[in-house]
Amino acid sequence: MKTRLFTPGPTPVPEETLLELAKPVGYHRSAEAKAILKEVSEDLQYVFQTANPVVTLTSSGTGGMEAAVTSCLAVGEKAILLSAGRWGERWKGVLKAHQANTVLVEVPYGKAVTPDMLAKALADHPDAKAVFATLSETSTGVGHDIEAFGKLVANTPALLVVDGISGLGAMECRCDAWGVDVMVSGSQKALMLPPGLAFVSVSEKARKKIETTPVRGFYFDLRRALAKWAESDTPFTPANTLIKAQRASLKRIRTEGIENLWARHAKVAAACRAGVRAMGLEVFAERPNNGLTVITVPAGLDGSAILKAVEKKHGFKLADGQDNMKGKIWRLSHMGYVDAFDVLAALAALELTLAEVGFGVKVGSGVAAFQQSYAGK
Ligand SMILES: *Cc1c(COP(=O)(O)O)cnc(C)c1O
């Protein structure tokens, strides 16, 4: 049976990228390695829509988050955290581990933090040094209005630090135009690479704050990474095979064009939501993002058992809810190297499985609605 990956990280990797990973390993301080890192950095700037440095760290995405926290905040400094799910809680954990004074602005799972909530928090806490937010909350499918957050934060001394690990490259995000000071991303979501790399952009405002913050990390000290970045180098041995492969995936994005890529994800996401609703199911997120669709498991169904059946019978791997959301939602990723017909097939497999367990869905209804939406009808 053919197996197909629809989890919101890791995601499918394009063939030309996989081929890069099969090549012999080179020396990471060679002129060639530097040229490759330079190219990757420039392509990342394009994907981030920034003229600021974007450093590459050898770690999973959370390493990028840790680098942002330890480099931007001194012990005890105040941070406003906008949390709408498990990945907001990841920020919370990192901030706690590094002794930030966190002001929590939290909404229930499925909801989005609004710009009004941020405006109030900024007014109540003028001494906040940074605002931490999440572009795409992968645990609930919510997308945040980072553009509106950026306008509010720009008027204050605080930095806007965004976890774009699953959002960047799947939904519109313009770091410079929107006033994002630090954007963190990772390789295994919309950027079409296996896990292993984190990327962090640093604005001029953020760089100034970093330079006046006491050093409190070593491996994840952004000062070190920025100094080496200027020479197209890295402070430590990087995962150079992954960097070389990332170049191939980023070229794919450049060839498509970032705006075309955003539009494609938006179109597939809209079609997926239409298909889900036509099947008699509900979209969990009140403000859905375009990287994945999160579906509420209807009352009376064992959500985890159905996902297992979809995988066992049809070979499609969708993601369950995490922690206390397990069994309550299904997460279907459509970010990265996934096209409309891949998603259509995943929806068909879910629809068929639901029909098999006796959920009142007419086979083909979701598929038809998906196609109608995709055709613009
Ligand atoms: C996947 C994900 C992370 C965690 O990244 P790791 O690579 O597992 O460390 C953080 N934030 C968001 C929004 C994610 O989707």
Coordinates of N, CA and C in Angstrom, one line a residue, residues 14 21 52 62 99 104 118 129 136 192 215 256 266 268 278 288 326 337 343 347 357 360 365 374:
P14 N 10.1 17.2 -1.5 CA 10.2 17.0 -2.9 C 11.4 16.1 -3.4
L21 N 20.0 14.8 -0.4 CA 20.3 14.2 0.9 C 21.1 12.8 0.6
N52 N 16.3 41.8 6.6 CA 17.2 41.5 7.8 C 17.9 40.1 7.7
T62 N 12.0 24.5 18.0 CA 12.0 25.0 19.4 C 13.4 25.6 19.8
Q99 N 13.3 32.3 32.9 CA 12.9 33.2 34.0 C 12.4 34.6 33.5
L104 N 0.4 36.6 30.6 CA -0.3 35.7 29.7 C -1.6 36.2 29.2
L118 N -4.3 42.4 22.5 CA -2.9 42.8 22.5 C -2.8 44.3 22.9
K129 N 9.1 44.1 27.3 CA 10.2 44.2 26.4 C 9.9 43.4 25.1
S136 N 0.8 30.5 12.8 CA -0.2 29.5 12.6 C -0.1 28.6 13.9
M192 N 9.5 22.2 3.5 CA 9.7 21.0 2.7 C 11.1 20.4 2.8
V215 N 24.6 38.2 28.0 CA 24.7 36.9 27.4 C 24.3 35.8 28.4
E256 N 8.2 29.2 -7.9 CA 6.8 29.4 -7.9 C 6.4 30.8 -7.7
A266 N -4.0 29.1 -0.1 CA -5.3 29.7 0.3 C -6.4 29.0 -0.5
V268 N -6.4 25.9 -1.9 CA -6.5 24.5 -1.4 C -7.2 24.5 0.0
A278 N -19.2 20.1 3.8 CA -20.2 19.4 3.0 C -20.3 17.9 3.5
P288 N -9.3 30.2 10.6 CA -8.5 29.1 10.1 C -7.3 29.7 9.3
K326 N -6.5 15.1 22.1 CA -6.5 13.8 21.5 C -7.9 13.2 21.3
Y337 N 4.9 20.6 0.1 CA 4.9 19.8 -1.2 C 3.7 18.9 -1.2
V343 N -4.7 16.5 -1.4 CA -5.6 16.8 -0.3 C -7.0 16.2 -0.6
L347 N -9.0 13.7 1.8 CA -10.4 14.0 2.2 C -11.3 12.8 1.8
V357 N -17.9 3.6 9.0 CA -18.2 3.4 10.4 C -19.7 3.8 10.7
G360 N -23.3 9.4 9.1 CA -24.2 9.7 8.0 C -23.6 10.7 7.0
S365 N -19.7 13.5 -1.3 CA -20.2 14.9 -1.0 C -19.0 15.8 -0.7
Y374 N -12.6 24.4 -5.5 CA -11.4 24.6 -6.2 C -11.6 25.1 -7.6

